[in-house]
mmCIF file of C-alpha atoms in Angstrom:
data_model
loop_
_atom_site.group_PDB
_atom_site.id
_atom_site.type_symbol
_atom_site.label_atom_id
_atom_site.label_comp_id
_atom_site.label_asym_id
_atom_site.label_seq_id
_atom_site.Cartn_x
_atom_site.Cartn_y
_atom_site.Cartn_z
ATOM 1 C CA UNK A 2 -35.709 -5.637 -26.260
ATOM 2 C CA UNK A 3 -36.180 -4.522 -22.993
ATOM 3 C CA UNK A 4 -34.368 -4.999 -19.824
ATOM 4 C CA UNK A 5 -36.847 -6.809 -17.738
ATOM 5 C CA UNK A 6 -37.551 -8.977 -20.881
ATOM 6 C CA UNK A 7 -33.735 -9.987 -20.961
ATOM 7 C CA UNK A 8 -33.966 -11.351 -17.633
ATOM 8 C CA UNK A 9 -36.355 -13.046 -18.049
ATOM 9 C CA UNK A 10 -34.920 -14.944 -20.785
ATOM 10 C CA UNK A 11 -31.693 -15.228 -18.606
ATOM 11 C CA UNK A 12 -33.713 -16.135 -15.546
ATOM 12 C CA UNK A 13 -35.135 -18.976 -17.341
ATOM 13 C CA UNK A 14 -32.793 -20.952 -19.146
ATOM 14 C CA UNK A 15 -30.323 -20.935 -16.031
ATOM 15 C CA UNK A 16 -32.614 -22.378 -13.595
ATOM 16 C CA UNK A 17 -30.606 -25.598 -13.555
ATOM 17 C CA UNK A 18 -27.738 -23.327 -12.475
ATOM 18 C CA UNK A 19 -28.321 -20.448 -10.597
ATOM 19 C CA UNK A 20 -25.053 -20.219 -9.397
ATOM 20 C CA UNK A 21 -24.302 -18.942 -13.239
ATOM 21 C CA UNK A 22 -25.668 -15.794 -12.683
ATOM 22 C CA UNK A 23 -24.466 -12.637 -10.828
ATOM 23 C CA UNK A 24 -26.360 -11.468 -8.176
ATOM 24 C CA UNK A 25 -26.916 -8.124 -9.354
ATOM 25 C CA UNK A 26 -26.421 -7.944 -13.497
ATOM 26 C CA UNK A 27 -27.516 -4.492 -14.051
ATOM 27 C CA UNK A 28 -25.906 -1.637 -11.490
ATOM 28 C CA UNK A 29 -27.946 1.341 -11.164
ATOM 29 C CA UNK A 30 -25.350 4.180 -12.450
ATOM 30 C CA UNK A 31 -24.282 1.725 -15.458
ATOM 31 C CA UNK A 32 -27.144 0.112 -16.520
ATOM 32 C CA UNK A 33 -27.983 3.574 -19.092
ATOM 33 C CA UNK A 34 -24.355 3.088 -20.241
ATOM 34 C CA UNK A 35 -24.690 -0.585 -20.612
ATOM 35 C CA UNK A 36 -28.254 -0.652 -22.547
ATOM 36 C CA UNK A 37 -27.065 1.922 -25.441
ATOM 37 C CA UNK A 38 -24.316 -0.465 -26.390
ATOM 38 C CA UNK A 39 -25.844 -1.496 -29.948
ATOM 39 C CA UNK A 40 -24.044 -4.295 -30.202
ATOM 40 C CA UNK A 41 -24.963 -6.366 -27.261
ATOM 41 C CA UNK A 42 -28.752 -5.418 -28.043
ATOM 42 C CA UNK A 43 -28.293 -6.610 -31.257
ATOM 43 C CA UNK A 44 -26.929 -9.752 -29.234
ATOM 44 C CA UNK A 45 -29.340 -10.149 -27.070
ATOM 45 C CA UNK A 46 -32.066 -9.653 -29.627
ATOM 46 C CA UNK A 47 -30.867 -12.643 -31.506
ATOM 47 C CA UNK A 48 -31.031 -14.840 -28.048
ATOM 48 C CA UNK A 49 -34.368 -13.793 -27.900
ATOM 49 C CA UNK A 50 -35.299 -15.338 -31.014
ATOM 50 C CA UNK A 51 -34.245 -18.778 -30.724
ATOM 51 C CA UNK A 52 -35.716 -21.740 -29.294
ATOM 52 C CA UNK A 53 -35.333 -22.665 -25.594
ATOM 53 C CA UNK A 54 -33.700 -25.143 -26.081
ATOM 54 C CA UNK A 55 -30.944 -22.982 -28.322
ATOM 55 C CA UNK A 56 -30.990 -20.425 -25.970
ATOM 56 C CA UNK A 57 -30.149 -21.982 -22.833
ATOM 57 C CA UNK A 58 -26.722 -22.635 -25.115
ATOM 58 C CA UNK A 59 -26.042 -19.091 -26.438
ATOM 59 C CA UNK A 60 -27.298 -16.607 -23.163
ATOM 60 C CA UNK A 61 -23.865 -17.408 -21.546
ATOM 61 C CA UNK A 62 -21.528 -15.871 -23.863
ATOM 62 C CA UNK A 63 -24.233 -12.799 -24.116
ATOM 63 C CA UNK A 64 -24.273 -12.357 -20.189
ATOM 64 C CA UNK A 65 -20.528 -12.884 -19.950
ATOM 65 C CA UNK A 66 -20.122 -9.816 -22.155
ATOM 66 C CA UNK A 67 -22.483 -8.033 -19.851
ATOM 67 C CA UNK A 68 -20.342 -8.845 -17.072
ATOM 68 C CA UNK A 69 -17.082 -7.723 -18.698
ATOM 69 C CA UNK A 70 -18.877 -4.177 -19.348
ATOM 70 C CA UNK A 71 -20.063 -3.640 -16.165
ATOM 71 C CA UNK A 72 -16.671 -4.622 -14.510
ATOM 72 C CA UNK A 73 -14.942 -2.675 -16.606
ATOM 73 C CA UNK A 74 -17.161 0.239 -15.908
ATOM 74 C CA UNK A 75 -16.995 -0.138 -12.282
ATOM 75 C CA UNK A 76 -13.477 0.899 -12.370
ATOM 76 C CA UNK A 77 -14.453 3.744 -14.980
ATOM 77 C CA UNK A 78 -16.793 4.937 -12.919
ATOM 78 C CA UNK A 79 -14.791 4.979 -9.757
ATOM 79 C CA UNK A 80 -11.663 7.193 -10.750
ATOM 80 C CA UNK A 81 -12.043 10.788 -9.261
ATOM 81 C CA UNK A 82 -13.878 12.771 -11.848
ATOM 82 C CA UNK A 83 -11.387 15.987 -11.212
ATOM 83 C CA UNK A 84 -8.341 13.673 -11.695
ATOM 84 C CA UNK A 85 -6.844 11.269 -14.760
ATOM 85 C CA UNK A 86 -6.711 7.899 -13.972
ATOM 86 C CA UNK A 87 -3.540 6.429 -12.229
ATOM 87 C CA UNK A 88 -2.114 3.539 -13.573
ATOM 88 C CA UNK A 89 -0.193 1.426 -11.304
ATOM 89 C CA UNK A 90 3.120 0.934 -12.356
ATOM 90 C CA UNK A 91 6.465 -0.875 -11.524
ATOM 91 C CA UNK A 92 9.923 0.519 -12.832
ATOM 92 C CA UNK A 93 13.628 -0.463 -11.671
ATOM 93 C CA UNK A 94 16.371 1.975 -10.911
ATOM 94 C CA UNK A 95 20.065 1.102 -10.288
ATOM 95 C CA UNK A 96 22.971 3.552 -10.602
ATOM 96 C CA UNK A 97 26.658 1.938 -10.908
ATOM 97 C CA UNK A 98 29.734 2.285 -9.076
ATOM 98 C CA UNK A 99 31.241 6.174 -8.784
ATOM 99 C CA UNK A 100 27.986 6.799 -10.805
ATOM 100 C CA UNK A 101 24.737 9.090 -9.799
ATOM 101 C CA UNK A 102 21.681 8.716 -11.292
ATOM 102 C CA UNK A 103 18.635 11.423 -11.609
ATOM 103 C CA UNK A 104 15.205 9.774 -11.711
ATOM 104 C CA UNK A 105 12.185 11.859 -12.356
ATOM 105 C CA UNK A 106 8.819 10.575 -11.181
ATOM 106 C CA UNK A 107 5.408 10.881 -12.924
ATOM 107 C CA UNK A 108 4.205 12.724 -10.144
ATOM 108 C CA UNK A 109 6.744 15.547 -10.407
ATOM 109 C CA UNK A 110 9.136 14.258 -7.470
ATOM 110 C CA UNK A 111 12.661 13.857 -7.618
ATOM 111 C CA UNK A 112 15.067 10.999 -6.686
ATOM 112 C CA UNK A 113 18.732 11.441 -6.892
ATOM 113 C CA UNK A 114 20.976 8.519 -6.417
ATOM 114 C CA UNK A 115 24.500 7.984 -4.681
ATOM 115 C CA UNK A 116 26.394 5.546 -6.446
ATOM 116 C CA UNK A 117 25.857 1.571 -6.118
ATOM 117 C CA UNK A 118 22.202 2.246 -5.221
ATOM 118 C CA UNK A 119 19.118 0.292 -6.527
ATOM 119 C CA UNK A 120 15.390 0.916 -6.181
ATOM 120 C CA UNK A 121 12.105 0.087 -7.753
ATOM 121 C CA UNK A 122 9.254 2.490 -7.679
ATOM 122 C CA UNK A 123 5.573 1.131 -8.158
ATOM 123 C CA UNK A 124 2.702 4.188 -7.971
ATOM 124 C CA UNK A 125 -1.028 3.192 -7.377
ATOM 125 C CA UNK A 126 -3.900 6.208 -6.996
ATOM 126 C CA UNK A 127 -3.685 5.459 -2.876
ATOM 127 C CA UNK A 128 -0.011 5.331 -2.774
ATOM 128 C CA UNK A 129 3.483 6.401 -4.221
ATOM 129 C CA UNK A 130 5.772 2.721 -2.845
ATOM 130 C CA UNK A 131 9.387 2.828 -3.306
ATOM 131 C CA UNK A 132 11.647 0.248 -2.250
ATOM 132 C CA UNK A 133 15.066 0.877 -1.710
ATOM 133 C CA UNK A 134 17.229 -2.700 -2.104
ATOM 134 C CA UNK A 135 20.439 -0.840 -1.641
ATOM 135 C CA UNK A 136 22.616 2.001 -0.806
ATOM 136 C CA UNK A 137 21.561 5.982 -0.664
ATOM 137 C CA UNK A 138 19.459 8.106 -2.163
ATOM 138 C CA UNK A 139 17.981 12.032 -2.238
ATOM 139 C CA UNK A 140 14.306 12.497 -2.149
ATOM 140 C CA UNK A 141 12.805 15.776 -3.036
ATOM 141 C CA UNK A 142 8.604 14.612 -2.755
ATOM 142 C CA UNK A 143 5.811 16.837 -4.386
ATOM 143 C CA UNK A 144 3.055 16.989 -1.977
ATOM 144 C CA UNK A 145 0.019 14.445 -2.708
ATOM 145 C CA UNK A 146 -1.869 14.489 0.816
ATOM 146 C CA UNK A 147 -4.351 11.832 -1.034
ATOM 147 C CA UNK A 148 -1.037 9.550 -1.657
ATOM 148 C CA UNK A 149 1.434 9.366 0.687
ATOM 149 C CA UNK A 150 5.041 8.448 -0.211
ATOM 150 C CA UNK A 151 6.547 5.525 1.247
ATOM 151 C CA UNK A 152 9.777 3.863 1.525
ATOM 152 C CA UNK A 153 10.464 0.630 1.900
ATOM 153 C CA UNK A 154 13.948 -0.335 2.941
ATOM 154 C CA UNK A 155 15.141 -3.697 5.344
ATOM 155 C CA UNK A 156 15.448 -1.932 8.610
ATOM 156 C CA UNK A 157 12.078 -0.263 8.607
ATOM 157 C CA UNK A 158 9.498 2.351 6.686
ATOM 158 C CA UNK A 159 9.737 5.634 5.645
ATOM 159 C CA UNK A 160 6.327 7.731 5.145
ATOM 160 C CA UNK A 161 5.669 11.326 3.775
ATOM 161 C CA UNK A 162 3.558 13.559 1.954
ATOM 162 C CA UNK A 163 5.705 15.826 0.675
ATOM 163 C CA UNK A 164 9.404 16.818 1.975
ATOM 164 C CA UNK A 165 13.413 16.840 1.260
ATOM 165 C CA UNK A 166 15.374 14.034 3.100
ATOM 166 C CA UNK A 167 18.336 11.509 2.444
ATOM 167 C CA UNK A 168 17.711 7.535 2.850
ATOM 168 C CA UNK A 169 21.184 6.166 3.649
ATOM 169 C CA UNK A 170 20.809 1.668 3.853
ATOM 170 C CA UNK A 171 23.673 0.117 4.736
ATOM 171 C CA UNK A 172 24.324 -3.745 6.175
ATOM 172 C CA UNK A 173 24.168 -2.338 10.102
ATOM 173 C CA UNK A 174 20.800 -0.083 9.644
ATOM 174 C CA UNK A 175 19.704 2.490 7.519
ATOM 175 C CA UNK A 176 19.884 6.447 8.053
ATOM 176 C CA UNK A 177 16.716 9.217 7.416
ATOM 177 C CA UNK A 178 18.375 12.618 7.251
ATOM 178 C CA UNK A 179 15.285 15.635 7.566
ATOM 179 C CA UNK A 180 16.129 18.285 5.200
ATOM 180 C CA UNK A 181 12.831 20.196 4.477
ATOM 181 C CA UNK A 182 9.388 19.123 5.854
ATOM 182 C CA UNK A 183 8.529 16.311 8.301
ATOM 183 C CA UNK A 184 9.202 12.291 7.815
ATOM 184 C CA UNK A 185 7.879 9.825 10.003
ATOM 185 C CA UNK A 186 9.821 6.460 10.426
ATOM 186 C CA UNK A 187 8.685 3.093 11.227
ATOM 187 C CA UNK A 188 10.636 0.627 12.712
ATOM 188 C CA UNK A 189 10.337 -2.987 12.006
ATOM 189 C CA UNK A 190 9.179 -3.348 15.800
ATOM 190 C CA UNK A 191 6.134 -1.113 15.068
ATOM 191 C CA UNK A 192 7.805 1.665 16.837
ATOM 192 C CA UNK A 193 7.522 4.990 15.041
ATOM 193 C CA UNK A 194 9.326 8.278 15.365
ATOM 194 C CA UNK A 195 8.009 11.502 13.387
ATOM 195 C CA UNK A 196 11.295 14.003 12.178
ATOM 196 C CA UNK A 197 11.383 17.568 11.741
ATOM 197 C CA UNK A 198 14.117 19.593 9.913
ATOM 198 C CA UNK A 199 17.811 19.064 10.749
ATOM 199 C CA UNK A 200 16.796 15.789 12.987
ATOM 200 C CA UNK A 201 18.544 12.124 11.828
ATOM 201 C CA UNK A 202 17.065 9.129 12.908
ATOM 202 C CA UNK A 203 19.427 5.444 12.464
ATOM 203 C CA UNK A 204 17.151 2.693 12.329
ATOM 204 C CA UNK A 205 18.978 -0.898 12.846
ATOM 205 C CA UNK A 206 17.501 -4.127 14.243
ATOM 206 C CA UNK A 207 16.696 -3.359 17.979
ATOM 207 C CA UNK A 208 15.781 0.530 18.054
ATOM 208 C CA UNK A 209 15.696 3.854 17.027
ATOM 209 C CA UNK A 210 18.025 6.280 17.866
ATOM 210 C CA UNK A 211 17.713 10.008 17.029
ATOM 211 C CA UNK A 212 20.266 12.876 16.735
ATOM 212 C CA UNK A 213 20.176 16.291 15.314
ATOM 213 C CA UNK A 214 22.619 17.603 12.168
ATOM 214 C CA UNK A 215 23.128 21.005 10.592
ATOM 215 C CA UNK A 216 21.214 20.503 7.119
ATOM 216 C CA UNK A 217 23.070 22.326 4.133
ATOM 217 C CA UNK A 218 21.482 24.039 1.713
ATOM 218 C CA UNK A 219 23.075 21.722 -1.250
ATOM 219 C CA UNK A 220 21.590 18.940 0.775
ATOM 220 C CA UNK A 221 23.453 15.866 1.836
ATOM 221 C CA UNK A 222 27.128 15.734 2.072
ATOM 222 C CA UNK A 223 27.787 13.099 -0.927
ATOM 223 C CA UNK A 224 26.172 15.265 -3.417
ATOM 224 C CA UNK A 225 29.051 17.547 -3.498
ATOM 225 C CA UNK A 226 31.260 15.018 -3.474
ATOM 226 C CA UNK A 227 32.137 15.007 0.637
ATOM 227 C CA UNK A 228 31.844 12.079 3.312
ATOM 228 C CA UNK A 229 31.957 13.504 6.375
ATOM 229 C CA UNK A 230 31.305 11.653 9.273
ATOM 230 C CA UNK A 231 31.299 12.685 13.539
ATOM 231 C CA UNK A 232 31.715 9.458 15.082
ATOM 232 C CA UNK A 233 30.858 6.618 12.867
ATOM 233 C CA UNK A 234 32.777 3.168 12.517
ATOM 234 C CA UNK A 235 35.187 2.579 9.971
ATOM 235 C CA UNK A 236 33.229 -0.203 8.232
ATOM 236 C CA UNK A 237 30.819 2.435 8.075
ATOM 237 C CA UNK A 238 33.568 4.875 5.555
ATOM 238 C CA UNK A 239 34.389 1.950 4.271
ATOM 239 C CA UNK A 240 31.033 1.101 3.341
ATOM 240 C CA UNK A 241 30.341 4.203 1.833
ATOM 241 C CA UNK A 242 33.655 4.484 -0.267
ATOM 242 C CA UNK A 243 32.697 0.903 -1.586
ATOM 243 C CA UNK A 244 29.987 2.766 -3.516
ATOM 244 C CA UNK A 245 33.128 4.927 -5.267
ATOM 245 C CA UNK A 246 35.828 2.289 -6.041
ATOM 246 C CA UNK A 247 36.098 -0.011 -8.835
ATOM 247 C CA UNK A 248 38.458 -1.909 -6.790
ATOM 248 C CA UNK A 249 36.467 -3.658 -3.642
ATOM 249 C CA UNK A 250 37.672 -2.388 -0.409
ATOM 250 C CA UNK A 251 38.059 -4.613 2.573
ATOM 251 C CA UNK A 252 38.878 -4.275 6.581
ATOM 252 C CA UNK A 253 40.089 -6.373 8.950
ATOM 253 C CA UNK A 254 37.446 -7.781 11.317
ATOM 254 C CA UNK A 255 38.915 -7.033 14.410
ATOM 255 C CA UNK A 256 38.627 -3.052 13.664
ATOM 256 C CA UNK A 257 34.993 -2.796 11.832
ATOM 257 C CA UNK A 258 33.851 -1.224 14.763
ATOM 258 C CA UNK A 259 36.783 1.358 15.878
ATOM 259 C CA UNK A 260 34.586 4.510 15.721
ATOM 260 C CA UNK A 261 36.206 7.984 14.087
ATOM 261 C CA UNK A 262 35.589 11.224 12.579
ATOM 262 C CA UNK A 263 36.633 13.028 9.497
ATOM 263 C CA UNK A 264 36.015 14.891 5.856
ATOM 264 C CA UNK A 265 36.745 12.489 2.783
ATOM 265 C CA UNK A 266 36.023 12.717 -1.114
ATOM 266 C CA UNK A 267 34.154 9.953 -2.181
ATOM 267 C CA UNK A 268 35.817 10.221 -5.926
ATOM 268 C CA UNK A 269 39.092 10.401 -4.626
ATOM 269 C CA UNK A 270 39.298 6.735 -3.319
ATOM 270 C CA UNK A 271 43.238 6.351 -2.732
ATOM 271 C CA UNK A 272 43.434 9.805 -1.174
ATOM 272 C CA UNK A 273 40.415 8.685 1.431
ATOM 273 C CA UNK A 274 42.160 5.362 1.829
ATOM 274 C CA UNK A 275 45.314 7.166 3.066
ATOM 275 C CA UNK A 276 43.610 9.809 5.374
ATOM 276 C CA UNK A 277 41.729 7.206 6.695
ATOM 277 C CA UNK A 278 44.936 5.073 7.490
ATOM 278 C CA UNK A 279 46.453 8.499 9.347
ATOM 279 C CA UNK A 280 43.504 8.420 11.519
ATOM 280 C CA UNK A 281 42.711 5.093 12.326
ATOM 281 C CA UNK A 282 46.183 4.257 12.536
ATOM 282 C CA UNK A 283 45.324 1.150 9.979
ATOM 283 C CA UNK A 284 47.752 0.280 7.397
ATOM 284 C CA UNK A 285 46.649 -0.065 3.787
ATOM 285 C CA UNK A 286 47.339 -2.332 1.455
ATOM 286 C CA UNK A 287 46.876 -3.879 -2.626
ATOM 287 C CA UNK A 288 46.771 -7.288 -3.140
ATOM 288 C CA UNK A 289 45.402 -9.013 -6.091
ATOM 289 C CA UNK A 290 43.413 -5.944 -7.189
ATOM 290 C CA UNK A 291 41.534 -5.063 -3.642
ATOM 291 C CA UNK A 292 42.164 -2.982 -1.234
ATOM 292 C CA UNK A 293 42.996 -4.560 2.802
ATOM 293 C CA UNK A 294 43.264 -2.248 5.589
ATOM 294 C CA UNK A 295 44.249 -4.015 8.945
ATOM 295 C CA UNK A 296 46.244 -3.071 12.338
ATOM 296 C CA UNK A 297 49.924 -2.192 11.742
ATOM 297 C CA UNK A 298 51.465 -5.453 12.746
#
C-alpha cells in the first residue's frame, strides 16, 4: 500500500476528529525507515481492507504505532553519528566517617572523596551535573568541551571543562581550590569569578572572596592525611576533624569564631584535639562519649 493511499484512509475516517492526528505523520529523513517496517505494512494493509465503518475503529492503534516509530527515531536520528549515545544517568556516592572513597566516572574523570562526604552524579550528552550535599571532595575532570562539568553545591556553582581542583562545603560556605586548569565559580547572587592555578575562591552567602595558595603536587592537604590551615576559625578545624572522629566533636559557642593557624592529622583525632587546645588556649573535654572544647574557666 502506498503512502499517499494510507492517508488517505487516515484522513478520512478521522474527520470527526482532527485533533487525532499529528500534524506531520511522516518526517522526511524517517519516512524510508518507517515504510520498510513489514509489519506495520502488513498492518496497515489489513485497515485497508475493511469497511469504513470498521476502519474508523482499527486506524488508531495502526497510527499510534506510527507515532511511537517515528518518536523513537527522532531521538535515533539525533545522536552525533561520530559518538555512542549518552544515556542520562543518576548514581549516589557517600563515603563514611575516617573513610575515602574513589569514584570513577563513565567519562574517564576522577572523584576522590574526604571522609563524611556525599554526592550524586547525573550525566546527560549536554552536561556532566554533580551535586555535592556534603563535605569535600578531589576532582580530576577529562576534558569534554561539548559537556561541561558542573557542580552543584548550597553556596553556589562550580563549572569546567576539564581541570584538577578541591570542592571543600562546609555550614559557613564552601571552598574551590585551583590545582591544574581554570574553574569558574558562580555565586548564588549571579556573581561569577573565573580561577587559574594556585588561586582559592570561599564562596558563603554575601560574596566572594579570593586568595592565592601554593598547590602541591599530591594535591590537597587531606589527601595525605594533613589539615593545615593559615587563619581559619576553629569551628572551621573542628568541622573538618568531625569528618575523622567516630566520637562527635563539639565547641563552645562563644569561641566558633576565634580564628588560628596550624598543621593537624586528620586520623589522629585526640592528638589534633590536644594541639588544638595548646593553641587556642581551649580546654578539652569527654563527656558521655563526645568531645567539648570550651574557655578554661
Amino acid at each position: 500500500m502506498s503512502r499517499s493511499e494510507t492517508q488517505h484512509i487516515a484522513a478520512n475516517d478521522a474527520r470527526h476528529n482532527p485533533a487525532d492526528l499529528p500534524d506531520d505523520i511522516f518526517p522526511d529523513e524517517l519516512e524510508q525507515a518507517i515504510w520498510q517496517d513489514p509489519a506495520l505494512t502488513e498492518a496497515l494493509k489489513n485497515v485497508a481492507e475493511q469497511p469504513a465503518a470498521v476502519r474508523q475503529i482499527l486506524w488508531r492503534p495502526v497510527m499510534a504505532a506510527c507515532f511511537v516509530l517515528l518518536v523513537s527515531g527522532a531521538l535515533f536520528f539525533r545522536q552525533p553519528s561520530d559518538t555512542a549515545p549518552v544515556i542520562s544517568q543518576l548514581l549516589s556516592y557517600q563515603s563514611k566517617v575516617a573513610e575515602r572513597q574513589m569514584v570513577n566516572l563513565q567519562d574517564g574523570s576522577e572523584i576522590l572523596l574526604n571522609a563524611d562526604t556525599q554526592l550524586s552524579v547525573s550525566f546527560s550528552a549536554k552536561q556532566r551535573s554533580i551535586s555535592l550535599k556534603k563535605g569535600e571532595a578531589y576532582f580530576d575532570v577529562q576534558k569534554d568541551p561539548q559537556r561541561p562539568f558542573v557542580i552543584g553545591t548550597q553556596w553556589g556553582d562550580i563549572q569546567v571543562v576539564g581541570t584538577e581542583f578541591n570542592v571543600d562545603q562546609t555550614a559557613q560556605g564552601v571552598e574551590v581550590s585551583v590545582y591544574e586548569g581554570q574553574v569558574q565559580v558562580t555565586s548564588l547572587h549571579g556573581d561569577t569569578t573565573m580561577l587559574q592555578v594556585g588561586e582559592m575562591a570561599r564562596l558563603t552567602a554575601d560574596n566572594i572572596e579570593v586568595s592565592v595558595f601554593q598547590p602541591e603536587n599530591q594535591g590537597a592537604d587531606w589527601m595525605s592525611g594533613q589539615l593545615i590551615v593559615q587563619g581559619h576559625s576553629i569551628q572551621y578545624v573542628v568541622d573538618q576533624l568531625n569528618r575523622y572522629s567516630e566520637q562527635p566533636i563539639y565547641l563552645a559557642p562563644d569561641v566558633r569564631d576565634v580564628k588560628i593557624s596550624g598543621a593537624f592529622e586528620v586520623e589522629k583525632i585526640e592528638q589534633s584535639l590536644n594541639l588544638l587546645t595548646e593553641i587556642s588556649g581551649l580546654q578539652l573535654s569527654q563527656i558521655q562519649g563526645v568531645y567539648y572544647l570550651s574557655p578554661i574557666q
